[in-house]
PDB file of C-alpha atoms and ligand atoms in Angstrom:
ATOM      1  CA  MET A  10      76.361   7.772  44.748  1.00 51.00           C
ATOM      2  CA  THR A  11      75.740   7.581  48.513  1.00 60.00           C
ATOM      3  CA  GLY A  12      77.154   4.421  50.021  1.00 74.00           C
ATOM      4  CA  LEU A  13      79.845   3.965  47.372  1.00 90.00           C
ATOM      5  CA  ASP A  14      82.523   5.772  49.343  1.00 95.00           C
ATOM      6  CA  PHE A  15      85.677   3.747  49.988  1.00 98.00           C
ATOM      7  CA  LYS A  16      87.807   6.432  51.670  1.00 96.00           C
ATOM      8  CA  ASN A  17      90.060   4.853  54.342  1.00 95.00           C
ATOM      9  CA  ASN A  18      89.536   1.436  52.751  1.00 98.00           C
ATOM     10  CA  VAL A  19      92.323  -0.762  51.474  1.00 98.00           C
ATOM     11  CA  VAL A  20      91.211  -3.019  48.636  1.00 98.00           C
ATOM     12  CA  LEU A  21      93.224  -5.964  47.334  1.00 99.00           C
ATOM     13  CA  VAL A  22      92.432  -6.958  43.736  1.00 98.00           C
ATOM     14  CA  THR A  23      93.995 -10.028  42.095  1.00 98.00           C
ATOM     15  CA  GLY A  24      94.373 -10.309  38.337  1.00 98.00           C
ATOM     16  CA  ALA A  25      94.553  -6.517  38.522  1.00 98.00           C
ATOM     17  CA  SER A  26      96.429  -6.047  35.247  1.00 98.00           C
ATOM     18  CA  GLY A  27      93.762  -7.654  33.051  1.00 97.00           C
ATOM     19  CA  GLY A  28      90.778  -6.091  31.313  1.00 97.00           C
ATOM     20  CA  ILE A  29      88.299  -6.458  34.173  1.00 98.00           C
ATOM     21  CA  GLY A  30      90.879  -6.113  36.967  1.00 98.00           C
ATOM     22  CA  GLN A  31      92.096  -2.725  35.737  1.00 98.00           C
ATOM     23  CA  GLU A  32      88.535  -1.418  35.709  1.00 98.00           C
ATOM     24  CA  ILE A  33      87.885  -2.694  39.250  1.00 98.00           C
ATOM     25  CA  VAL A  34      91.091  -0.995  40.429  1.00 98.00           C
ATOM     26  CA  ALA A  35      90.147   2.278  38.693  1.00 98.00           C
ATOM     27  CA  LYS A  36      86.616   2.338  40.134  1.00 98.00           C
ATOM     28  CA  PHE A  37      87.770   1.672  43.701  1.00 98.00           C
ATOM     29  CA  ALA A  38      90.495   4.305  43.334  1.00 98.00           C
ATOM     30  CA  ASN A  39      87.892   6.813  42.059  1.00 97.00           C
ATOM     31  CA  ALA A  40      85.764   6.008  45.097  1.00 97.00           C
ATOM     32  CA  GLY A  41      88.654   6.941  47.412  1.00 97.00           C
ATOM     33  CA  ALA A  42      90.192   3.532  48.209  1.00 98.00           C
ATOM     34  CA  ARG A  43      93.857   2.655  48.368  1.00 98.00           C
ATOM     35  CA  VAL A  44      94.209  -0.366  46.096  1.00 98.00           C
ATOM     36  CA  VAL A  45      96.821  -3.098  46.126  1.00 98.00           C
ATOM     37  CA  ALA A  46      96.926  -4.503  42.599  1.00 98.00           C
ATOM     38  CA  VAL A  47      98.142  -8.108  42.574  1.00 98.00           C
ATOM     39  CA  ASP A  48      99.180  -9.810  39.336  1.00 98.00           C
ATOM     40  CA  LEU A  49     102.008 -11.673  37.640  1.00 98.00           C
ATOM     41  CA  GLN A  50     102.922  -8.478  35.802  1.00 98.00           C
ATOM     42  CA  PRO A  51     102.286  -4.767  36.454  1.00 98.00           C
ATOM     43  CA  PRO A  52      99.240  -3.086  34.900  1.00 97.00           C
ATOM     44  CA  ALA A  53      99.670  -0.675  31.993  1.00 95.00           C
ATOM     45  CA  GLN A  54      98.729   2.147  34.369  1.00 94.00           C
ATOM     46  CA  LEU A  55      98.078   2.446  38.070  1.00 96.00           C
ATOM     47  CA  PRO A  56      95.926   5.214  39.583  1.00 96.00           C
ATOM     48  CA  ASP A  57      97.242   7.390  42.435  1.00 93.00           C
ATOM     49  CA  LYS A  58      97.332   5.765  45.873  1.00 88.00           C
ATOM     50  CA  CYS A  59      97.523   2.300  44.302  1.00 97.00           C
ATOM     51  CA  THR A  60     100.460  -0.050  44.571  1.00 98.00           C
ATOM     52  CA  PHE A  61     101.453  -3.090  42.554  1.00 98.00           C
ATOM     53  CA  CYS A  62     102.323  -6.396  44.208  1.00 98.00           C
ATOM     54  CA  GLU A  63     103.793  -9.127  42.013  1.00 98.00           C
ATOM     55  CA  ALA A  64     102.450 -12.535  43.025  1.00 98.00           C
ATOM     56  CA  ASP A  65     101.347 -15.865  41.614  1.00 99.00           C
ATOM     57  CA  VAL A  66      97.944 -16.423  43.226  1.00 99.00           C
ATOM     58  CA  SER A  67      98.279 -20.195  42.896  1.00 99.00           C
ATOM     59  CA  ASP A  68     101.355 -20.297  45.168  1.00 99.00           C
ATOM     60  CA  PHE A  69     100.126 -20.860  48.753  1.00 99.00           C
ATOM     61  CA  ASP A  70     103.362 -19.841  50.519  1.00 98.00           C
ATOM     62  CA  GLN A  71     103.992 -16.849  48.262  1.00 98.00           C
ATOM     63  CA  VAL A  72     100.472 -15.541  48.890  1.00 99.00           C
ATOM     64  CA  GLU A  73     101.036 -15.859  52.648  1.00 98.00           C
ATOM     65  CA  SER A  74     104.269 -13.862  52.513  1.00 98.00           C
ATOM     66  CA  ARG A  75     102.798 -11.192  50.180  1.00 98.00           C
ATOM     67  CA  ILE A  76      99.799 -10.716  52.480  1.00 98.00           C
ATOM     68  CA  GLY A  77     102.173 -10.341  55.445  1.00 98.00           C
ATOM     69  CA  ARG A  78     104.080  -7.682  53.541  1.00 98.00           C
ATOM     70  CA  ILE A  79     100.911  -5.846  52.446  1.00 98.00           C
ATOM     71  CA  LEU A  80      99.478  -5.836  55.978  1.00 98.00           C
ATOM     72  CA  ALA A  81     102.780  -4.561  57.379  1.00 98.00           C
ATOM     73  CA  ALA A  82     102.663  -1.630  54.922  1.00 98.00           C
ATOM     74  CA  GLU A  83      98.934  -0.862  54.819  1.00 97.00           C
ATOM     75  CA  LYS A  84      97.927  -2.041  58.329  1.00 98.00           C
ATOM     76  CA  ARG A  85      94.602  -3.318  57.000  1.00 98.00           C
ATOM     77  CA  ILE A  86      92.760  -4.894  54.097  1.00 98.00           C
ATOM     78  CA  ASP A  87      89.027  -4.161  53.956  1.00 98.00           C
ATOM     79  CA  CYS A  88      88.017  -5.778  50.681  1.00 99.00           C
ATOM     80  CA  LEU A  89      89.431  -8.776  48.831  1.00 99.00           C
ATOM     81  CA  ILE A  90      88.514  -9.216  45.167  1.00 99.00           C
ATOM     82  CA  ASN A  91      89.538 -12.614  43.796  1.00 99.00           C
ATOM     83  CA  ASN A  92      89.570 -11.826  40.091  1.00 98.00           C
ATOM     84  CA  ALA A  93      92.654 -13.599  38.671  1.00 98.00           C
ATOM     85  CA  GLY A  94      91.639 -16.198  36.137  1.00 97.00           C
ATOM     86  CA  ILE A  95      92.873 -18.138  33.145  1.00 96.00           C
ATOM     87  CA  ALA A  96      91.343 -20.460  30.542  1.00 95.00           C
ATOM     88  CA  ARG A  97      92.777 -23.483  28.726  1.00 96.00           C
ATOM     89  CA  ASP A  98      89.858 -24.616  26.555  1.00 95.00           C
ATOM     90  CA  ALA A  99      89.516 -28.105  25.052  1.00 97.00           C
ATOM     91  CA  THR A 100      86.901 -30.832  24.945  1.00 98.00           C
ATOM     92  CA  VAL A 101      87.367 -33.127  27.893  1.00 98.00           C
ATOM     93  CA  TRP A 102      88.901 -35.911  25.774  1.00 98.00           C
ATOM     94  CA  ARG A 103      91.563 -33.502  24.483  1.00 98.00           C
ATOM     95  CA  MET A 104      92.097 -31.647  27.764  1.00 98.00           C
ATOM     96  CA  THR A 105      95.481 -32.459  29.257  1.00 98.00           C
ATOM     97  CA  GLU A 106      96.138 -32.978  32.930  1.00 98.00           C
ATOM     98  CA  SER A 107      98.169 -29.778  32.943  1.00 98.00           C
ATOM     99  CA  ASP A 108      95.248 -27.833  31.306  1.00 98.00           C
ATOM    100  CA  TRP A 109      93.041 -29.045  34.128  1.00 98.00           C
ATOM    101  CA  ASP A 110      95.545 -28.432  36.931  1.00 98.00           C
ATOM    102  CA  ALA A 111      96.585 -24.968  35.731  1.00 98.00           C
ATOM    103  CA  VAL A 112      93.027 -23.622  35.536  1.00 98.00           C
ATOM    104  CA  LEU A 113      91.963 -25.073  38.880  1.00 99.00           C
ATOM    105  CA  ALA A 114      95.189 -23.820  40.506  1.00 99.00           C
ATOM    106  CA  VAL A 115      94.706 -20.191  39.440  1.00 98.00           C
ATOM    107  CA  ASN A 116      90.922 -19.815  39.384  1.00 98.00           C
ATOM    108  CA  LEU A 117      89.948 -21.833  42.451  1.00 99.00           C
ATOM    109  CA  LYS A 118      93.000 -22.486  44.609  1.00 99.00           C
ATOM    110  CA  GLY A 119      94.110 -18.880  44.028  1.00 99.00           C
ATOM    111  CA  ALA A 120      90.935 -17.631  45.721  1.00 99.00           C
ATOM    112  CA  PHE A 121      91.316 -20.167  48.545  1.00 99.00           C
ATOM    113  CA  ASN A 122      94.912 -19.021  49.120  1.00 99.00           C
ATOM    114  CA  PHE A 123      93.894 -15.389  49.643  1.00 99.00           C
ATOM    115  CA  ILE A 124      90.802 -16.184  51.698  1.00 99.00           C
ATOM    116  CA  HIS A 125      92.703 -18.657  53.902  1.00 99.00           C
ATOM    117  CA  HIS A 126      95.564 -16.279  54.639  1.00 98.00           C
ATOM    118  CA  LEU A 127      93.324 -13.217  55.111  1.00 98.00           C
ATOM    119  CA  ALA A 128      90.605 -14.882  57.205  1.00 98.00           C
ATOM    120  CA  PRO A 129      92.419 -14.288  60.550  1.00 98.00           C
ATOM    121  CA  HIS A 130      92.733 -10.582  59.660  1.00 98.00           C
ATOM    122  CA  PHE A 131      89.034 -10.279  58.802  1.00 98.00           C
ATOM    123  CA  ARG A 132      88.132 -12.120  62.014  1.00 98.00           C
ATOM    124  CA  ASP A 133      90.338  -9.745  64.063  1.00 98.00           C
ATOM    125  CA  MET A 134      88.775  -6.694  62.391  1.00 98.00           C
ATOM    126  CA  ASN A 135      85.286  -8.179  62.765  1.00 98.00           C
ATOM    127  CA  ARG A 136      84.447  -6.853  59.322  1.00 98.00           C
ATOM    128  CA  GLY A 137      85.418  -7.293  55.700  1.00 98.00           C
ATOM    129  CA  LYS A 138      84.193  -7.930  52.175  1.00 98.00           C
ATOM    130  CA  ILE A 139      85.130 -10.701  49.787  1.00 99.00           C
ATOM    131  CA  VAL A 140      84.001 -10.858  46.163  1.00 99.00           C
ATOM    132  CA  ASN A 141      84.942 -13.813  43.977  1.00 99.00           C
ATOM    133  CA  ILE A 142      84.709 -13.393  40.203  1.00 98.00           C
ATOM    134  CA  SER A 143      82.985 -16.499  38.879  1.00 98.00           C
ATOM    135  CA  SER A 144      81.258 -16.829  35.479  1.00 98.00           C
ATOM    136  CA  ILE A 145      77.861 -17.794  34.088  1.00 98.00           C
ATOM    137  CA  ASN A 146      79.714 -20.826  32.713  1.00 98.00           C
ATOM    138  CA  GLY A 147      80.163 -21.975  36.310  1.00 98.00           C
ATOM    139  CA  LEU A 148      76.360 -21.977  36.581  1.00 98.00           C
ATOM    140  CA  ARG A 149      75.338 -23.411  33.208  1.00 98.00           C
ATOM    141  CA  GLY A 150      78.446 -25.277  31.969  1.00 98.00           C
ATOM    142  CA  LYS A 151      79.879 -24.717  28.508  1.00 96.00           C
ATOM    143  CA  PHE A 152      81.119 -26.973  25.725  1.00 96.00           C
ATOM    144  CA  GLY A 153      84.929 -27.142  25.763  1.00 97.00           C
ATOM    145  CA  LEU A 154      85.317 -25.499  29.162  1.00 97.00           C
ATOM    146  CA  ALA A 155      85.242 -28.403  31.645  1.00 98.00           C
ATOM    147  CA  ASN A 156      88.187 -27.076  33.664  1.00 98.00           C
ATOM    148  CA  TYR A 157      87.061 -23.439  33.574  1.00 98.00           C
ATOM    149  CA  ALA A 158      83.396 -24.185  34.336  1.00 98.00           C
ATOM    150  CA  ALA A 159      84.380 -26.523  37.183  1.00 99.00           C
ATOM    151  CA  SER A 160      86.683 -23.880  38.678  1.00 98.00           C
ATOM    152  CA  LYS A 161      83.996 -21.191  38.445  1.00 98.00           C
ATOM    153  CA  ALA A 162      81.328 -23.513  39.910  1.00 99.00           C
ATOM    154  CA  GLY A 163      83.827 -24.339  42.666  1.00 99.00           C
ATOM    155  CA  LEU A 164      84.159 -20.622  43.415  1.00 99.00           C
ATOM    156  CA  ILE A 165      80.411 -20.474  44.025  1.00 99.00           C
ATOM    157  CA  GLY A 166      80.600 -23.327  46.553  1.00 99.00           C
ATOM    158  CA  LEU A 167      83.580 -21.610  48.156  1.00 99.00           C
ATOM    159  CA  THR A 168      81.677 -18.309  48.306  1.00 99.00           C
ATOM    160  CA  LYS A 169      78.631 -19.809  50.036  1.00 99.00           C
ATOM    161  CA  THR A 170      80.738 -21.778  52.518  1.00 99.00           C
ATOM    162  CA  ILE A 171      82.967 -18.857  53.482  1.00 99.00           C
ATOM    163  CA  ALA A 172      79.864 -16.662  53.817  1.00 99.00           C
ATOM    164  CA  LYS A 173      78.694 -19.103  56.494  1.00 98.00           C
ATOM    165  CA  GLU A 174      82.087 -19.437  58.171  1.00 98.00           C
ATOM    166  CA  LEU A 175      82.920 -15.712  58.309  1.00 98.00           C
ATOM    167  CA  GLY A 176      79.373 -14.407  58.748  1.00 98.00           C
ATOM    168  CA  ARG A 177      79.670 -14.339  62.542  1.00 98.00           C
ATOM    169  CA  HIS A 178      82.643 -12.011  62.014  1.00 98.00           C
ATOM    170  CA  GLN A 179      80.513  -9.613  59.942  1.00 98.00           C
ATOM    171  CA  VAL A 180      82.269 -10.451  56.684  1.00 98.00           C
ATOM    172  CA  ASN A 181      80.179 -10.346  53.491  1.00 99.00           C
ATOM    173  CA  VAL A 182      81.191 -12.960  50.931  1.00 99.00           C
ATOM    174  CA  ASN A 183      79.638 -12.877  47.465  1.00 99.00           C
ATOM    175  CA  ALA A 184      80.335 -13.806  43.860  1.00 99.00           C
ATOM    176  CA  VAL A 185      79.859 -11.981  40.581  1.00 99.00           C
ATOM    177  CA  ALA A 186      79.187 -14.177  37.558  1.00 98.00           C
ATOM    178  CA  PRO A 187      79.782 -12.247  34.334  1.00 98.00           C
ATOM    179  CA  GLY A 188      78.676 -13.421  30.939  1.00 97.00           C
ATOM    180  CA  TYR A 189      80.906 -12.602  28.032  1.00 96.00           C
ATOM    181  CA  VAL A 190      82.785  -9.354  28.722  1.00 97.00           C
ATOM    182  CA  LEU A 191      84.322  -7.184  26.028  1.00 95.00           C
ATOM    183  CA  THR A 192      87.973  -6.800  26.921  1.00 90.00           C
ATOM    184  CA  ALA A 193      90.996  -6.306  24.707  1.00 79.00           C
ATOM    185  CA  LEU A 194      91.447 -10.072  24.823  1.00 73.00           C
ATOM    186  CA  THR A 195      87.902 -11.107  23.894  1.00 83.00           C
ATOM    187  CA  GLU A 196      87.568  -8.412  21.212  1.00 79.00           C
ATOM    188  CA  SER A 197      90.278 -10.206  19.259  1.00 81.00           C
ATOM    189  CA  LEU A 198      88.251 -13.444  19.109  1.00 85.00           C
ATOM    190  CA  PRO A 199      86.517 -14.492  15.845  1.00 90.00           C
ATOM    191  CA  GLU A 200      83.493 -12.324  15.067  1.00 93.00           C
ATOM    192  CA  LYS A 201      81.255 -15.422  14.995  1.00 94.00           C
ATOM    193  CA  ILE A 202      81.869 -16.101  18.686  1.00 91.00           C
ATOM    194  CA  ILE A 203      81.165 -12.481  19.668  1.00 93.00           C
ATOM    195  CA  GLU A 204      77.986 -12.461  17.550  1.00 95.00           C
ATOM    196  CA  GLN A 205      76.736 -15.696  19.108  1.00 94.00           C
ATOM    197  CA  ALA A 206      77.321 -14.464  22.656  1.00 95.00           C
ATOM    198  CA  THR A 207      75.710 -11.098  21.835  1.00 96.00           C
ATOM    199  CA  SER A 208      72.630 -12.825  20.426  1.00 97.00           C
ATOM    200  CA  GLU A 209      72.236 -14.735  23.711  1.00 96.00           C
ATOM    201  CA  THR A 210      71.823 -11.472  25.663  1.00 98.00           C
ATOM    202  CA  VAL A 211      68.431  -9.819  25.962  1.00 98.00           C
ATOM    203  CA  PHE A 212      69.924  -6.341  25.555  1.00 98.00           C
ATOM    204  CA  GLY A 213      71.775  -7.155  22.329  1.00 97.00           C
ATOM    205  CA  ARG A 214      75.109  -6.119  23.809  1.00 97.00           C
ATOM    206  CA  LEU A 215      77.914  -7.741  25.743  1.00 96.00           C
ATOM    207  CA  ALA A 216      79.069  -6.532  29.141  1.00 97.00           C
ATOM    208  CA  LEU A 217      81.849  -3.998  29.450  1.00 97.00           C
ATOM    209  CA  PRO A 218      84.450  -4.330  32.226  1.00 98.00           C
ATOM    210  CA  GLU A 219      82.775  -1.416  34.023  1.00 98.00           C
ATOM    211  CA  ASP A 220      79.498  -3.385  34.249  1.00 98.00           C
ATOM    212  CA  VAL A 221      81.353  -6.037  36.254  1.00 98.00           C
ATOM    213  CA  ALA A 222      83.275  -3.487  38.334  1.00 98.00           C
ATOM    214  CA  ASN A 223      80.015  -1.693  39.262  1.00 98.00           C
ATOM    215  CA  ALA A 224      78.602  -4.926  40.712  1.00 98.00           C
ATOM    216  CA  VAL A 225      81.816  -5.535  42.660  1.00 99.00           C
ATOM    217  CA  LEU A 226      81.742  -2.048  44.186  1.00 98.00           C
ATOM    218  CA  PHE A 227      78.072  -2.433  45.086  1.00 98.00           C
ATOM    219  CA  LEU A 228      78.742  -5.737  46.880  1.00 98.00           C
ATOM    220  CA  CYS A 229      81.623  -4.152  48.828  1.00 98.00           C
ATOM    221  CA  SER A 230      79.562  -1.110  49.797  1.00 98.00           C
ATOM    222  CA  ASP A 231      77.256  -0.402  52.715  1.00 96.00           C
ATOM    223  CA  LEU A 232      74.365  -0.599  50.240  1.00 97.00           C
ATOM    224  CA  ALA A 233      74.904  -4.375  50.205  1.00 98.00           C
ATOM    225  CA  LYS A 234      75.606  -4.853  53.917  1.00 97.00           C
ATOM    226  CA  HIS A 235      72.839  -7.461  54.322  1.00 98.00           C
ATOM    227  CA  ILE A 236      73.776  -9.430  51.195  1.00 98.00           C
ATOM    228  CA  THR A 237      76.023 -12.458  51.616  1.00 99.00           C
ATOM    229  CA  GLY A 238      76.474 -15.867  50.001  1.00 99.00           C
ATOM    230  CA  GLU A 239      74.925 -14.422  46.842  1.00 98.00           C
ATOM    231  CA  VAL A 240      75.862 -14.793  43.179  1.00 98.00           C
ATOM    232  CA  ILE A 241      75.059 -11.788  40.985  1.00 98.00           C
ATOM    233  CA  LYS A 242      75.068 -12.437  37.259  1.00 98.00           C
ATOM    234  CA  VAL A 243      76.255  -9.537  35.115  1.00 98.00           C
ATOM    235  CA  ASP A 244      75.404 -10.924  31.718  1.00 98.00           C
ATOM    236  CA  GLY A 245      72.682  -8.821  30.086  1.00 98.00           C
ATOM    237  CA  GLY A 246      70.383 -11.812  30.406  1.00 98.00           C
ATOM    238  CA  GLN A 247      72.756 -14.137  28.536  1.00 97.00           C
ATOM    239  CA  TYR A 248      71.849 -16.934  30.944  1.00 97.00           C
ATOM    240  CA  ILE A 249      68.284 -16.651  32.224  1.00 97.00           C
TER     241      ILE A 249
HETATM  242  N1  NAD N  24      86.351 -11.654  29.939  1.00 87.63           N
HETATM  243  C1  NAD N  24      85.253 -12.402  30.079  1.00 87.63           C
HETATM  244  O1  NAD N  24      84.473 -12.556  29.124  1.00 87.63           O
HETATM  245  C2  NAD N  24      84.933 -13.045  31.394  1.00 87.63           C
HETATM  246  C3  NAD N  24      83.683 -13.636  31.582  1.00 87.63           C
HETATM  247  C4  NAD N  24      83.380 -14.229  32.809  1.00 87.63           C
HETATM  248  C5  NAD N  24      84.326 -14.240  33.819  1.00 87.63           C
HETATM  249  N2  NAD N  24      85.547 -13.672  33.611  1.00 87.63           N
HETATM  250  C6  NAD N  24      86.512 -13.731  34.709  1.00 87.63           C
HETATM  251  O2  NAD N  24      86.906 -12.428  35.066  1.00 87.63           O
HETATM  252  C7  NAD N  24      88.230 -12.455  35.572  1.00 87.63           C
HETATM  253  C8  NAD N  24      89.085 -11.422  34.830  1.00 87.63           C
HETATM  254  O3  NAD N  24      89.037 -11.734  33.450  1.00 87.63           O
HETATM  255  P1  NAD N  24      89.659 -10.789  32.296  1.00 87.63           P
HETATM  256  O4  NAD N  24      88.740 -10.862  31.133  1.00 87.63           O
HETATM  257  O5  NAD N  24      90.008  -9.450  32.846  1.00 87.63           O
HETATM  258  O6  NAD N  24      90.963 -11.629  31.932  1.00 87.63           O
HETATM  259  P2  NAD N  24      92.440 -11.125  31.615  1.00 87.63           P
HETATM  260  O7  NAD N  24      93.144 -12.280  31.004  1.00 87.63           O
HETATM  261  O8  NAD N  24      92.393  -9.837  30.878  1.00 87.63           O
HETATM  262  O9  NAD N  24      93.015 -10.848  33.087  1.00 87.63           O
HETATM  263  C9  NAD N  24      93.354 -11.855  33.988  1.00 87.63           C
HETATM  264  C10 NAD N  24      94.533 -11.378  34.794  1.00 87.63           C
HETATM  265  O10 NAD N  24      94.878 -12.419  35.730  1.00 87.63           O
HETATM  266  C11 NAD N  24      96.285 -12.470  35.787  1.00 87.63           C
HETATM  267  N3  NAD N  24      96.734 -13.787  36.212  1.00 87.63           N
HETATM  268  C12 NAD N  24      96.671 -14.952  35.526  1.00 87.63           C
HETATM  269  N4  NAD N  24      97.250 -15.933  36.230  1.00 87.63           N
HETATM  270  C13 NAD N  24      97.677 -15.375  37.393  1.00 87.63           C
HETATM  271  C14 NAD N  24      98.376 -15.884  38.518  1.00 87.63           C
HETATM  272  N5  NAD N  24      98.757 -17.176  38.601  1.00 87.63           N
HETATM  273  N6  NAD N  24      98.658 -15.040  39.540  1.00 87.63           N
HETATM  274  C15 NAD N  24      98.310 -13.729  39.456  1.00 87.63           C
HETATM  275  N7  NAD N  24      97.656 -13.193  38.412  1.00 87.63           N
HETATM  276  C16 NAD N  24      97.355 -14.010  37.382  1.00 87.63           C
HETATM  277  C17 NAD N  24      96.749 -12.177  34.353  1.00 87.63           C
HETATM  278  O11 NAD N  24      98.115 -11.762  34.339  1.00 87.63           O
HETATM  279  C18 NAD N  24      95.776 -11.098  33.934  1.00 87.63           C
HETATM  280  O12 NAD N  24      96.276  -9.803  34.202  1.00 87.63           O
HETATM  281  C19 NAD N  24      88.735 -13.886  35.383  1.00 87.63           C
HETATM  282  O13 NAD N  24      88.582 -14.595  36.591  1.00 87.63           O
HETATM  283  C20 NAD N  24      87.803 -14.430  34.330  1.00 87.63           C
HETATM  284  O14 NAD N  24      87.681 -15.848  34.405  1.00 87.63           O
HETATM  285  C21 NAD N  24      85.886 -13.069  32.428  1.00 87.63           C
END
């Protein structure tokens, strides 16, 4: 498709070894990008021209040193996809302090760490794309997910603010908010939960990782060059 050509682009994807991350990596690689796949552990497979970088996104200093190393090797980063995320579900009265801290540290501070350390590079290049993977539960809230929903809502505030701060440097900053996505992890959940989420969609089907990846590529492409500070739901109408 015209406009979805990422030749000569270097794309950094966090949480790259998970269900959605692997699909984002594969789609960018297919579109000609060199991809740096960041995660705690290597992905099951890595397409050609992609490299793995082991990092804990919640560690501010480690992220700084990894970005230094990546820039020394690749010379540039064109697109940053903040996709790493975890969940520690419990009702708020059962949620421990460490459940709260862990989810906020990975999902929200992790994105801040990468944006903070890469902002000078994007400003120097006077271009760049950032996509943060939020969730419809950051927009609507969800029983038992106070930490997760707060982190994903926080990502939306972060997205809109950074869009304003980096806009003068021609950087597009957007969020994708998936509904329930069928990954290896979610497929193993009780059938009742899958059925309930499916019945909330208007299409009668849950998203696949590629549905999310397609939105990410669109937002990083020239087709979306005048879109910034936006949140695109990819949820089959689960939350209208
Ligand atoms: N699967 C869904 O239904 C769904 C719905 C909405 C939003 N999301 C969001 O999409 C993103 C990807 O989800 P997924 O379904 O692929 O999950 P996943 O668990 O399959 O993948 C998440 C990846 O993040 C990595 N990760 C976790 N902590 C990390 C850390 N501290 N540093 C570096 N990497 C770390 C994990 O190792 C894993 O590879 C997450 O942000 C998630 O919240 C998922």
